């Protein structure tokens, strides 16, 4: 059995926290203790790989870069992505390794720097189609100044009311493939628990000669995680977020939890608009892709229910056919 | 043949540059083009691994963290190290991969997040023995304020004259071993060009139960690189810096270049104080350790002479015995 776990933002930083090192390590410990429980149940031929978001960490780094810009040049978004892969990869790797040591397990854990290919013709790159807000909130006046300082930035009003309602917005293109696929595949085959595709991967484009270059974008981490799941030939794809089960008619009086859906049902509900864009939408889409590619089961649940959900006790399970 | 290349700071950022993304990619391209030349000559059983410094990048990030501290908490030094491993690993990985693609080579390249173990009893951790200055320069008044804000910091006067002569100084403990040794060994055996131990590795200590935790320190990248060379069972250790050959009596009228020394000679010269601490000293010490461990040849030269030095045409070669 090969399993890919996609960790949500709350696995590393809680929304109410400022994001200091101690807080983040505490959250990572909660997360990796649960992952260690999963490793404990693995046989010698089973494989596990992990991916994670980076929203709060990239956001904090962008603010630091902005505040330090008089002295130090800000790095581009692809480099910011790479830096957060190092940061979060380190915290997950160290804390998971410590739990494995406690358990007497010697499975190696290793986080890698990982690029993900996007298409230069992706609609997100055109006009002001970019959809992913990043970094600081600004007043209208500050937003205008930001645009004067960086004419290439797309700055959008992202909240209807309030003092600071504007934010820099970057493209969120669809991930095409995992650039380090061959290295990752060999690592997983060699028995290493690989942490990769962090923050949706470092977004890169490819020219006609096959050479990669970074782009100013942010890739959805669940959609990129699905590409990672393909690379390691995963049977199961576990998407961890802040709700135990997916809801139909979310936020409406008739809202109802869904514990199991077939691929066909998931596509139907998705087409009917049951899942919010930028929230449950891309998670369900990633699961649909995973099953269409050939995966056996996709599960969406909350971090604390991960072990129970894998055992079939809770969570939203998506399978190819009813009989499975 | 298994080769470990240790890249100096100038491989990624020139001293006169501010360190923006474009400059750093340009430098990385110069570096990885040379490395690609080396890969070109490798047979199917040969292996290559790479390590690099992170001084300018960590310094810049520390300044950004300091300037952003009113809004965003600064991360600890171990996390800063991890972030620069992501940053530099990404730039080296992408540019090397692009040259390999141009050459029609499909050897996978992968940078990893990598911890290096240090000893809690290392003298660098005691009193104000810490020897590695990091981040901003401060006036005496600013230095006093920094110390009030962070009582745990060691702040030292690092230049005799000038307005801003004080800097935060952190321990630079000796590296004991590479924590991700098993994962890295499997990766290299699987034919991957691994970039690891960046910036000397993320410094960690180990408690009595075998659990790791980060420490506020910076490890010398050549000494840590030597531990990495042991992990991959390297035959050769190539240390790239800004001089073509090591000098005896450096800076004196009788200064003379040295093209070849035996291990015994290197130890003798080292004991005689020919090599400066914080400069050529740790590089020669790393080479001595490599040969004592069992390595065949260590070479110190400049980046642009890397290929010629490996061919025996220049550089300072250190071998175990005269006959080799």
Coordinates of C-alpha atoms in Angstrom, one line a residue:
Chain A
X1 CA 0.0 0.0 0.0
X2 CA 1.3 3.4 -1.0
X3 CA -0.2 6.5 0.7
X4 CA 0.2 10.2 0.1
X5 CA -0.8 12.5 2.9
X6 CA -1.6 16.2 2.1
X7 CA -1.4 18.3 5.2
X8 CA -3.5 21.5 5.5
X9 CA -2.2 24.8 6.8
X10 CA -3.4 24.1 10.4
X11 CA -1.0 21.2 10.5
X12 CA 1.8 23.7 10.9
X13 CA 0.3 27.1 12.0
X14 CA -3.0 27.8 13.7
X15 CA -5.0 30.8 12.3
X16 CA -4.8 32.7 15.7
X17 CA -1.0 32.2 16.1
X18 CA 1.7 34.7 15.1
X19 CA 3.8 31.9 13.6
X20 CA 6.9 31.9 15.8
X21 CA 9.3 28.9 15.7
X22 CA 8.1 27.4 19.0
X23 CA 4.4 27.5 18.0
X24 CA 5.1 25.9 14.7
X25 CA 7.2 23.1 16.1
X26 CA 4.4 22.4 18.6
X27 CA 1.9 22.1 15.8
X28 CA 4.2 20.0 13.7
X29 CA 4.6 17.6 16.7
X30 CA 0.8 17.2 16.9
X31 CA 0.8 16.4 13.2
X32 CA 3.8 14.1 13.0
X33 CA 2.7 12.1 16.1
X34 CA -0.4 11.1 14.1
X35 CA 1.7 10.4 11.1
X36 CA 4.0 8.2 13.2
X37 CA 0.9 6.2 14.2
X38 CA 0.3 5.5 10.5
X39 CA 3.9 4.6 10.0
X40 CA 3.7 2.1 12.9
X41 CA 1.0 0.2 11.0
X42 CA 3.0 0.0 7.8
X43 CA 4.5 -3.2 6.5
X44 CA 8.0 -3.4 4.9
X45 CA 6.6 -2.9 1.4
X46 CA 4.2 -0.1 2.3
X47 CA 5.3 3.4 1.4
X48 CA 4.3 6.9 2.7
X49 CA 4.9 10.3 1.3
X50 CA 3.8 13.7 2.6
X51 CA 3.0 17.1 1.2
X52 CA 2.0 20.3 3.0
X53 CA 0.7 23.9 2.4
X54 CA 2.8 27.0 3.1
X55 CA 0.3 29.9 3.0
X56 CA 1.0 31.4 6.5
X57 CA 4.8 30.9 6.2
X58 CA 5.0 32.4 2.7
X59 CA 2.8 35.2 3.8
X60 CA 5.0 36.0 6.8
X61 CA 8.1 35.9 4.6
X62 CA 6.6 38.3 2.1
X63 CA 5.8 40.8 4.8
X64 CA 9.4 40.5 6.2
X65 CA 10.7 41.0 2.7
X66 CA 8.5 44.1 2.2
X67 CA 9.5 45.6 5.5
X68 CA 13.2 45.0 4.8
X69 CA 13.2 46.2 1.2
X70 CA 15.2 49.4 1.9
X71 CA 18.2 47.2 2.7
X72 CA 17.6 43.8 1.2
X73 CA 16.1 42.9 -2.2
X74 CA 12.9 40.8 -2.0
X75 CA 13.2 37.4 -3.5
X76 CA 10.7 36.3 -6.2
X77 CA 7.7 34.1 -5.4
X78 CA 9.4 30.9 -6.6
X79 CA 12.3 31.5 -4.3
X80 CA 9.9 32.3 -1.4
X81 CA 8.2 28.9 -2.1
X82 CA 11.6 27.2 -2.0
X83 CA 12.5 28.9 1.3
X84 CA 9.3 27.7 2.9
X85 CA 9.9 24.2 1.6
X86 CA 13.1 24.3 3.6
X87 CA 11.5 25.8 6.7
X88 CA 8.4 23.5 6.9
X89 CA 10.3 20.4 5.5
X90 CA 12.8 20.8 8.3
X91 CA 10.1 21.0 11.1
X92 CA 8.1 18.1 9.8
X93 CA 11.2 16.0 9.1
X94 CA 12.7 16.5 12.5
X95 CA 9.6 16.0 14.5
X96 CA 8.5 12.9 12.6
X97 CA 12.0 11.4 12.9
X98 CA 11.9 12.0 16.6
X99 CA 8.6 10.1 17.0
X100 CA 10.0 7.3 14.8
X101 CA 13.1 7.1 17.0
X102 CA 10.8 6.8 20.1
X103 CA 9.0 3.9 18.4
X104 CA 12.3 2.2 17.6
X105 CA 11.7 2.6 13.8
X106 CA 14.6 3.4 11.5
X107 CA 12.7 4.4 8.3
X108 CA 14.5 7.5 6.9
X109 CA 12.6 10.7 6.4
X110 CA 13.7 13.3 4.0
X111 CA 12.2 16.6 2.7
X112 CA 13.3 17.7 -0.8
X113 CA 13.3 20.9 -2.8
X114 CA 10.7 20.4 -5.4
X115 CA 9.6 22.2 -8.6
X116 CA 6.2 21.8 -10.2
X117 CA 5.6 22.5 -13.9
X118 CA 2.8 24.9 -14.9
X119 CA 1.7 25.9 -18.4
X120 CA 2.5 29.4 -19.7
X121 CA -0.8 29.5 -21.4
X122 CA -2.7 28.9 -18.1
X123 CA -5.6 31.4 -18.0
X124 CA -4.4 32.5 -14.5
X125 CA -1.5 34.2 -16.2
X126 CA -3.6 36.5 -18.4
X127 CA -5.0 40.0 -17.7
X128 CA -6.0 40.2 -14.1
X129 CA -7.2 36.6 -13.9
X130 CA -4.8 35.8 -11.1
X131 CA -6.8 34.5 -8.2
X132 CA -4.5 33.8 -5.2
X133 CA -4.1 36.7 -2.7
X134 CA -0.7 36.7 -0.9
X135 CA 1.1 38.7 1.9
X136 CA -0.1 41.9 3.5
X137 CA -3.5 43.6 3.4
X138 CA -3.3 47.3 2.2
X139 CA -5.4 50.4 2.2
X140 CA -6.4 51.7 -1.2
X141 CA -3.7 54.3 -1.1
X142 CA -1.0 51.8 -0.1
X143 CA -2.3 49.5 -2.8
X144 CA -1.8 52.3 -5.4
X145 CA 1.7 52.9 -4.1
X146 CA 2.5 49.2 -4.3
X147 CA 1.4 49.2 -7.9
X148 CA 3.6 52.2 -8.6
X149 CA 6.6 50.5 -7.0
X150 CA 5.9 47.2 -8.8
X151 CA 4.0 47.9 -12.0
X152 CA 4.1 44.1 -12.8
X153 CA 2.1 43.3 -9.6
X154 CA -1.7 42.6 -9.7
X155 CA -3.3 44.2 -6.7
X156 CA -6.9 43.5 -6.0
X157 CA -9.6 44.5 -3.5
X158 CA -10.2 41.2 -1.7
X159 CA -12.7 42.2 1.0
X160 CA -15.8 44.4 0.5
X161 CA -15.4 46.4 3.8
X162 CA -12.7 47.5 6.2
X163 CA -9.7 49.8 6.2
X164 CA -7.2 47.4 4.6
X165 CA -9.0 45.5 1.9
X166 CA -6.4 45.3 -0.9
X167 CA -3.8 42.6 -1.5
X168 CA -1.3 41.5 -4.0
X169 CA -2.8 38.7 -6.0
X170 CA -0.7 36.1 -7.9
X171 CA -1.6 33.5 -10.5
X172 CA -2.6 30.1 -9.2
X173 CA -2.0 27.9 -12.3
X174 CA -2.9 24.3 -12.6
X175 CA 0.0 21.9 -11.9
X176 CA 1.0 19.8 -14.9
X177 CA 3.7 17.6 -13.5
X178 CA 6.3 17.1 -10.7
X179 CA 9.7 18.1 -12.1
X180 CA 11.7 16.0 -9.6
X181 CA 9.5 13.0 -10.3
X182 CA 12.4 10.6 -11.1
X183 CA 14.4 11.5 -8.0
X184 CA 11.3 11.2 -5.8
X185 CA 10.3 7.9 -7.3
X186 CA 13.7 6.5 -6.6
X187 CA 13.7 7.8 -3.1
X188 CA 10.3 6.3 -2.3
X189 CA 11.3 3.0 -3.9
X190 CA 14.4 3.0 -1.7
X191 CA 12.1 3.1 1.4
X192 CA 12.5 6.8 2.3
X193 CA 9.5 8.8 3.6
X194 CA 9.6 11.7 1.3
X195 CA 8.3 15.2 2.1
X196 CA 7.8 17.0 -1.2
X197 CA 5.7 19.4 -3.3
X198 CA 5.5 21.7 -0.3
X199 CA 3.3 24.7 -0.7
X200 CA 2.1 23.2 -4.0
X201 CA 5.7 23.0 -5.3
X202 CA 8.0 25.8 -6.6
X203 CA 6.1 27.0 -9.8
X204 CA 8.2 26.7 -12.9
X205 CA 7.7 26.9 -16.7
X206 CA 9.6 25.0 -19.3
X207 CA 10.9 26.5 -22.6
X208 CA 11.0 24.8 -26.0
X209 CA 14.4 23.3 -25.2
X210 CA 13.2 21.8 -21.9
X211 CA 14.8 24.3 -19.6
X212 CA 13.0 25.3 -16.4
X213 CA 12.5 28.8 -15.0
X214 CA 10.6 30.0 -11.9
X215 CA 7.4 32.0 -12.2
X216 CA 5.6 34.4 -9.9
X217 CA 2.7 32.2 -8.9
X218 CA 1.4 29.9 -6.2
X219 CA 0.1 26.4 -7.0
X220 CA -2.8 24.8 -5.0
X221 CA -1.1 22.3 -2.7
X222 CA -3.8 19.6 -3.0
X223 CA -3.8 19.6 -6.8
X224 CA 0.0 19.5 -6.8
X225 CA -0.2 16.8 -4.1
X226 CA -2.2 14.7 -6.5
X227 CA 0.6 14.9 -9.2
X228 CA 3.0 13.9 -6.4
X229 CA 0.7 10.9 -5.6
X230 CA 0.9 9.8 -9.3
X231 CA 4.7 10.0 -9.1
X232 CA 4.9 7.6 -6.2
X233 CA 2.2 5.4 -7.7
X234 CA 0.0 5.9 -4.6
X235 CA -3.0 3.7 -3.9
X236 CA -4.5 6.1 -1.4
X237 CA -4.6 9.9 -1.2
X238 CA -5.4 11.4 2.3
X239 CA -6.3 15.1 2.3
X240 CA -6.2 16.6 5.8
X241 CA -8.0 19.8 6.5
X242 CA -10.1 21.4 9.2
X243 CA -13.3 19.6 8.8
X244 CA -14.0 15.9 9.5
X245 CA -16.3 15.4 6.5
X246 CA -17.2 17.2 3.3
X247 CA -20.7 18.8 3.3
X248 CA -23.2 19.0 0.5
X249 CA -25.1 22.3 0.3
X250 CA -22.4 23.8 2.6
X251 CA -23.6 26.7 4.7
X252 CA -27.2 26.2 3.7
X253 CA -30.1 25.0 6.0
X254 CA -30.1 21.7 4.1
X255 CA -26.4 21.2 4.6
X256 CA -25.5 17.5 5.0
X257 CA -22.3 15.5 5.6
X258 CA -21.2 13.0 3.1
X259 CA -19.2 10.0 4.2
X260 CA -18.9 8.2 0.9
X261 CA -19.2 9.1 -2.7
X262 CA -18.3 7.4 -6.0
X263 CA -16.1 9.2 -8.5
X264 CA -19.3 9.8 -10.6
X265 CA -21.1 11.4 -7.7
X266 CA -18.1 13.5 -6.7
X267 CA -18.0 14.9 -10.3
X268 CA -21.7 15.5 -10.3
X269 CA -21.7 17.4 -6.9
X270 CA -18.7 19.3 -8.1
X271 CA -20.4 20.4 -11.3
X272 CA -23.4 21.4 -9.2
X273 CA -21.2 23.8 -7.3
X274 CA -21.4 22.1 -3.9
X275 CA -17.8 22.8 -3.1
X276 CA -16.3 26.3 -2.6
X277 CA -13.5 27.5 -4.9
X278 CA -10.3 28.1 -2.9
X279 CA -11.6 25.8 -0.2
X280 CA -13.2 22.4 -0.6
X281 CA -13.4 22.8 -4.4
X282 CA -9.7 22.1 -5.2
X283 CA -9.6 19.3 -2.6
X284 CA -12.4 17.4 -4.2
X285 CA -11.0 18.2 -7.7
X286 CA -7.6 16.7 -6.6
X287 CA -9.4 13.6 -5.4
X288 CA -11.4 13.2 -8.6
X289 CA -8.1 13.5 -10.6
X290 CA -6.4 10.9 -8.4
X291 CA -9.2 8.4 -9.0
X292 CA -9.4 9.1 -12.7
X293 CA -5.6 8.6 -12.9
X294 CA -5.9 5.2 -11.3
X295 CA -5.8 5.7 -7.5
X296 CA -7.9 3.4 -5.4
X297 CA -9.3 5.6 -2.7
X298 CA -9.2 9.3 -1.7
X299 CA -10.2 10.5 1.8
X300 CA -10.9 14.0 3.0
X301 CA -10.9 14.5 6.8
X302 CA -9.6 16.6 9.6
X303 CA -6.0 16.1 11.0
X304 CA -7.1 14.6 14.3
X305 CA -9.3 12.0 12.5
X306 CA -6.6 10.9 10.1
X307 CA -6.0 7.5 11.7
X308 CA -9.7 6.8 12.2
X309 CA -10.5 7.8 8.6
X310 CA -7.8 5.5 7.1
X311 CA -9.5 2.7 9.2
X312 CA -12.8 3.6 7.5
X313 CA -14.4 5.0 10.6
X314 CA -15.0 8.6 9.5
X315 CA -14.1 11.1 6.9
X316 CA -15.4 11.5 3.3
X317 CA -14.3 8.5 1.2
X318 CA -14.3 8.8 -2.5
X319 CA -13.9 5.6 -4.5
X320 CA -14.1 4.7 -8.2
X321 CA -17.2 2.5 -8.0
X322 CA -19.9 1.7 -5.4
X323 CA -18.7 -1.9 -4.9
X324 CA -15.1 -1.0 -4.0
Chain B
X1 CA 34.6 7.4 -8.5
X2 CA 32.6 9.3 -6.0
X3 CA 33.1 13.0 -5.7
X4 CA 31.9 15.6 -3.2
X5 CA 32.0 19.3 -4.3
X6 CA 31.9 22.0 -1.6
X7 CA 30.9 25.3 -3.2
X8 CA 32.1 28.6 -1.6
X9 CA 29.9 31.7 -1.1
X10 CA 31.0 33.2 -4.4
X11 CA 29.4 30.3 -6.2
X12 CA 26.0 31.9 -5.4
X13 CA 26.5 35.6 -4.5
X14 CA 29.4 37.9 -5.3
X15 CA 30.6 40.1 -2.4
X16 CA 29.7 43.3 -4.2
X17 CA 26.2 42.3 -5.1
X18 CA 23.0 43.0 -3.2
X19 CA 21.8 39.5 -3.6
X20 CA 18.6 39.8 -5.7
X21 CA 17.1 36.7 -7.3
X22 CA 18.4 37.5 -10.8
X23 CA 22.0 38.0 -9.7
X24 CA 22.0 34.8 -7.7
X25 CA 20.6 32.8 -10.6
X26 CA 23.3 34.2 -12.9
X27 CA 26.0 33.1 -10.4
X28 CA 24.4 29.7 -10.0
X29 CA 24.5 29.3 -13.8
X30 CA 28.2 30.0 -13.9
X31 CA 28.7 27.4 -11.2
X32 CA 26.4 24.6 -12.4
X33 CA 27.7 25.0 -16.0
X34 CA 31.1 23.9 -14.6
X35 CA 29.5 21.1 -12.6
X36 CA 27.7 19.9 -15.7
X37 CA 31.2 19.6 -17.4
X38 CA 32.2 17.3 -14.6
X39 CA 28.9 15.3 -14.9
X40 CA 29.6 14.9 -18.6
X41 CA 32.8 13.0 -17.8
X42 CA 31.2 10.7 -15.3
X43 CA 30.6 7.0 -16.0
X44 CA 27.4 5.1 -15.0
X45 CA 28.9 4.0 -11.7
X46 CA 30.4 7.4 -10.8
X47 CA 28.6 9.5 -8.2
X48 CA 28.5 13.2 -7.5
X49 CA 27.2 15.2 -4.6
X50 CA 27.2 18.9 -3.8
X51 CA 27.3 21.1 -0.8
X52 CA 27.3 24.9 -0.5
X53 CA 27.6 27.8 1.9
X54 CA 24.8 30.2 2.9
X55 CA 26.5 33.1 4.6
X56 CA 25.2 36.0 2.4
X57 CA 21.7 34.5 2.2
X58 CA 21.3 33.8 5.9
X59 CA 22.7 37.3 6.6
X60 CA 20.1 38.9 4.3
X61 CA 17.3 36.9 5.8
X62 CA 18.4 37.8 9.4
X63 CA 18.3 41.5 8.4
X64 CA 14.8 41.1 6.9
X65 CA 13.6 39.3 10.0
X66 CA 15.0 42.1 12.2
X67 CA 13.4 44.8 10.1
X68 CA 10.1 43.0 10.1
X69 CA 10.0 42.1 13.8
X70 CA 7.2 44.5 14.7
X71 CA 4.8 42.5 12.6
X72 CA 6.4 39.0 12.2
X73 CA 8.3 37.0 14.7
X74 CA 11.9 36.2 13.7
X75 CA 12.6 32.5 13.2
X76 CA 15.5 30.8 15.0
X77 CA 18.9 30.2 13.4
X78 CA 18.2 26.6 12.7
X79 CA 15.0 27.5 10.8
X80 CA 16.9 30.3 8.9
X81 CA 19.5 27.6 7.9
X82 CA 16.7 25.4 6.6
X83 CA 15.1 28.3 4.7
X84 CA 18.4 29.0 2.9
X85 CA 18.8 25.3 2.1
X86 CA 15.5 25.6 0.2
X87 CA 16.5 28.8 -1.5
X88 CA 20.0 27.9 -2.6
X89 CA 19.1 24.2 -3.2
X90 CA 16.4 25.3 -5.6
X91 CA 18.7 27.6 -7.6
X92 CA 21.5 25.1 -7.9
X93 CA 19.1 22.2 -8.7
X94 CA 17.2 24.1 -11.4
X95 CA 20.3 25.5 -13.2
X96 CA 22.2 22.3 -13.0
X97 CA 19.2 20.3 -14.3
X98 CA 18.9 22.8 -17.2
X99 CA 22.5 22.2 -18.3
X100 CA 22.1 18.5 -18.0
X101 CA 18.9 18.7 -20.2
X102 CA 21.0 20.7 -22.7
X103 CA 23.6 17.9 -22.7
X104 CA 20.9 15.2 -23.1
X105 CA 21.7 13.7 -19.7
X106 CA 18.9 12.5 -17.5
X107 CA 20.7 12.1 -14.2
X108 CA 18.2 13.3 -11.5
X109 CA 19.3 16.2 -9.3
X110 CA 17.7 16.7 -5.9
X111 CA 18.4 19.1 -3.0
X112 CA 17.4 17.9 0.5
X113 CA 16.7 19.5 3.8
X114 CA 19.6 18.3 6.0
X115 CA 20.4 18.4 9.7
X116 CA 23.9 18.1 11.1
X117 CA 24.5 16.9 14.6
X118 CA 26.7 19.0 17.0
X119 CA 27.8 18.3 20.6
X120 CA 26.1 20.2 23.4
X121 CA 29.5 20.2 25.1
X122 CA 31.2 22.0 22.2
X123 CA 33.4 24.8 23.6
X124 CA 31.6 27.2 21.2
X125 CA 28.5 27.0 23.4
X126 CA 30.2 28.2 26.5
X127 CA 30.5 31.7 27.9
X128 CA 31.1 34.1 25.0
X129 CA 33.2 31.6 23.1
X130 CA 30.9 31.8 20.1
X131 CA 33.0 32.8 17.1
X132 CA 30.7 33.3 14.0
X133 CA 29.3 36.8 13.4
X134 CA 26.0 36.9 11.6
X135 CA 23.5 39.5 10.2
X136 CA 23.7 43.3 10.6
X137 CA 26.5 45.4 11.9
X138 CA 25.4 47.7 14.8
X139 CA 26.6 50.8 16.6
X140 CA 27.5 50.3 20.3
X141 CA 24.2 51.8 21.3
X142 CA 22.2 49.6 18.9
X143 CA 24.2 46.6 20.1
X144 CA 23.2 47.4 23.7
X145 CA 19.6 47.6 22.7
X146 CA 19.8 44.3 20.8
X147 CA 21.2 42.7 24.0
X148 CA 18.3 44.2 26.0
X149 CA 15.8 42.9 23.5
X150 CA 17.4 39.5 23.3
X151 CA 19.3 38.8 26.6
X152 CA 20.3 35.3 25.2
X153 CA 22.2 36.9 22.3
X154 CA 26.0 37.2 22.3
X155 CA 26.9 40.6 20.7
X156 CA 30.5 41.3 20.0
X157 CA 32.6 44.1 18.7
X158 CA 34.0 42.6 15.4
X159 CA 35.9 45.5 13.9
X160 CA 38.4 47.8 15.6
X161 CA 37.2 51.0 13.9
X162 CA 34.1 52.5 12.2
X163 CA 30.6 53.5 13.2
X164 CA 28.9 50.1 13.1
X165 CA 31.4 47.6 14.6
X166 CA 29.2 45.3 16.6
X167 CA 27.5 42.1 15.4
X168 CA 25.5 39.3 16.8
X169 CA 27.8 36.3 17.2
X170 CA 26.7 32.7 17.3
X171 CA 28.4 29.4 18.1
X172 CA 30.2 27.6 15.3
X173 CA 30.4 24.1 16.7
X174 CA 32.2 21.2 15.1
X175 CA 29.9 18.9 13.1
X176 CA 29.7 15.4 14.5
X177 CA 27.6 13.6 11.9
X178 CA 25.0 14.0 9.1
X179 CA 21.6 13.3 10.5
X180 CA 20.0 12.3 7.2
X181 CA 22.9 10.0 6.4
X182 CA 20.8 7.0 5.6
X183 CA 18.4 8.8 3.3
X184 CA 21.3 10.5 1.5
X185 CA 23.3 7.3 1.1
X186 CA 20.3 5.6 -0.5
X187 CA 19.7 8.5 -2.8
X188 CA 23.3 8.6 -4.0
X189 CA 23.3 4.8 -4.4
X190 CA 20.1 5.2 -6.5
X191 CA 22.1 7.5 -8.9
X192 CA 20.7 10.9 -7.8
X193 CA 23.0 13.9 -7.7
X194 CA 22.3 15.1 -4.1
X195 CA 22.7 18.7 -2.9
X196 CA 22.9 18.5 0.9
X197 CA 24.4 19.9 4.1
X198 CA 23.8 23.4 2.7
X199 CA 25.2 26.2 4.9
X200 CA 27.0 23.6 7.0
X201 CA 23.7 21.8 7.7
X202 CA 20.9 22.7 10.1
X203 CA 22.6 22.6 13.5
X204 CA 20.9 20.2 15.9
X205 CA 21.6 18.5 19.2
X206 CA 20.5 15.1 20.3
X207 CA 19.1 14.2 23.7
X208 CA 19.6 11.0 25.7
X209 CA 16.6 9.4 24.0
X210 CA 18.0 10.1 20.5
X211 CA 15.6 13.0 19.8
X212 CA 16.9 16.0 17.8
X213 CA 16.3 19.7 18.4
X214 CA 17.7 22.7 16.6
X215 CA 20.2 25.1 18.1
X216 CA 21.2 28.7 17.5
X217 CA 24.4 28.1 15.7
X218 CA 26.1 28.0 12.3
X219 CA 28.3 25.1 11.3
X220 CA 31.3 25.6 9.0
X221 CA 30.2 24.3 5.6
X222 CA 33.5 22.6 4.6
X223 CA 33.8 20.7 7.9
X224 CA 30.1 19.6 7.5
X225 CA 30.8 18.9 3.8
X226 CA 33.5 16.5 4.9
X227 CA 31.0 14.6 7.0
X228 CA 28.7 14.5 4.0
X229 CA 31.6 13.1 1.9
X230 CA 31.9 10.2 4.5
X231 CA 28.2 9.5 4.1
X232 CA 28.5 9.0 0.3
X233 CA 31.8 7.1 0.7
X234 CA 33.5 9.7 -1.5
X235 CA 36.9 9.1 -3.1
X236 CA 37.5 12.8 -3.8
X237 CA 36.6 16.0 -2.0
X238 CA 36.8 19.2 -4.1
X239 CA 36.7 22.4 -2.0
X240 CA 36.0 25.4 -4.3
X241 CA 36.8 28.9 -3.0
X242 CA 38.2 32.2 -4.3
X243 CA 41.8 31.3 -4.7
X244 CA 43.4 28.9 -7.2
X245 CA 45.9 27.4 -4.8
X246 CA 46.6 27.4 -1.0
X247 CA 49.5 29.6 0.1
X248 CA 52.1 29.0 2.7
X249 CA 53.1 32.1 4.8
X250 CA 49.9 33.7 3.4
X251 CA 50.2 37.5 3.3
X252 CA 53.9 37.6 4.1
X253 CA 56.8 38.5 1.7
X254 CA 57.9 34.8 1.6
X255 CA 54.3 33.7 0.7
X256 CA 54.4 30.7 -1.7
X257 CA 51.8 28.6 -3.5
X258 CA 51.5 24.9 -2.7
X259 CA 50.3 22.6 -5.4
X260 CA 50.7 19.3 -3.6
X261 CA 51.0 18.2 0.0
X262 CA 50.8 14.9 1.8
X263 CA 48.5 14.5 4.7
X264 CA 51.5 14.7 7.1
X265 CA 52.6 17.9 5.5
X266 CA 49.1 19.4 5.6
X267 CA 49.0 18.6 9.3
X268 CA 52.4 20.1 10.0
X269 CA 51.6 23.4 8.1
X270 CA 48.3 23.6 9.8
X271 CA 49.9 23.2 13.2
X272 CA 52.5 25.9 12.3
X273 CA 49.6 28.3 11.7
X274 CA 49.9 28.8 8.0
X275 CA 46.2 28.8 7.4
X276 CA 43.9 31.5 8.8
X277 CA 41.0 30.6 11.1
X278 CA 37.6 31.3 9.5
X279 CA 39.2 31.2 6.1
X280 CA 41.7 28.6 4.7
X281 CA 42.0 27.0 8.2
X282 CA 38.7 25.0 8.2
X283 CA 39.1 24.1 4.5
X284 CA 42.5 22.5 5.1
X285 CA 41.2 20.9 8.4
X286 CA 38.2 19.4 6.4
X287 CA 40.6 18.0 3.8
X288 CA 42.9 16.5 6.6
X289 CA 39.8 14.8 8.2
X290 CA 38.7 13.5 4.8
X291 CA 42.0 11.8 4.2
X292 CA 42.3 10.5 7.7
X293 CA 38.8 9.0 7.4
X294 CA 39.9 7.2 4.2
X295 CA 39.4 9.5 1.3
X296 CA 41.8 9.3 -1.6
X297 CA 42.4 12.9 -2.6
X298 CA 41.3 16.4 -1.5
X299 CA 41.6 19.4 -3.8
X300 CA 41.3 23.1 -2.9
X301 CA 41.0 25.5 -5.8
X302 CA 38.9 28.3 -7.3
X303 CA 35.5 27.8 -8.9
X304 CA 36.7 28.6 -12.4
X305 CA 39.6 26.1 -12.1
X306 CA 37.4 23.2 -10.9
X307 CA 37.6 21.1 -14.1
X308 CA 41.3 21.7 -14.6
X309 CA 42.1 20.9 -10.9
X310 CA 40.2 17.6 -11.1
X311 CA 42.4 16.8 -14.2
X312 CA 45.5 17.5 -12.0
X313 CA 46.4 20.7 -13.9
X314 CA 46.2 23.1 -11.0
X315 CA 44.8 23.6 -7.5
X316 CA 46.3 22.4 -4.2
X317 CA 46.1 18.6 -4.0
X318 CA 46.3 16.8 -0.7
X319 CA 47.0 13.1 -0.7
X320 CA 47.7 10.5 1.9
X321 CA 51.2 9.6 0.8
X322 CA 53.8 10.9 -1.6
X323 CA 53.5 7.9 -3.9
X324 CA 49.8 8.4 -4.6

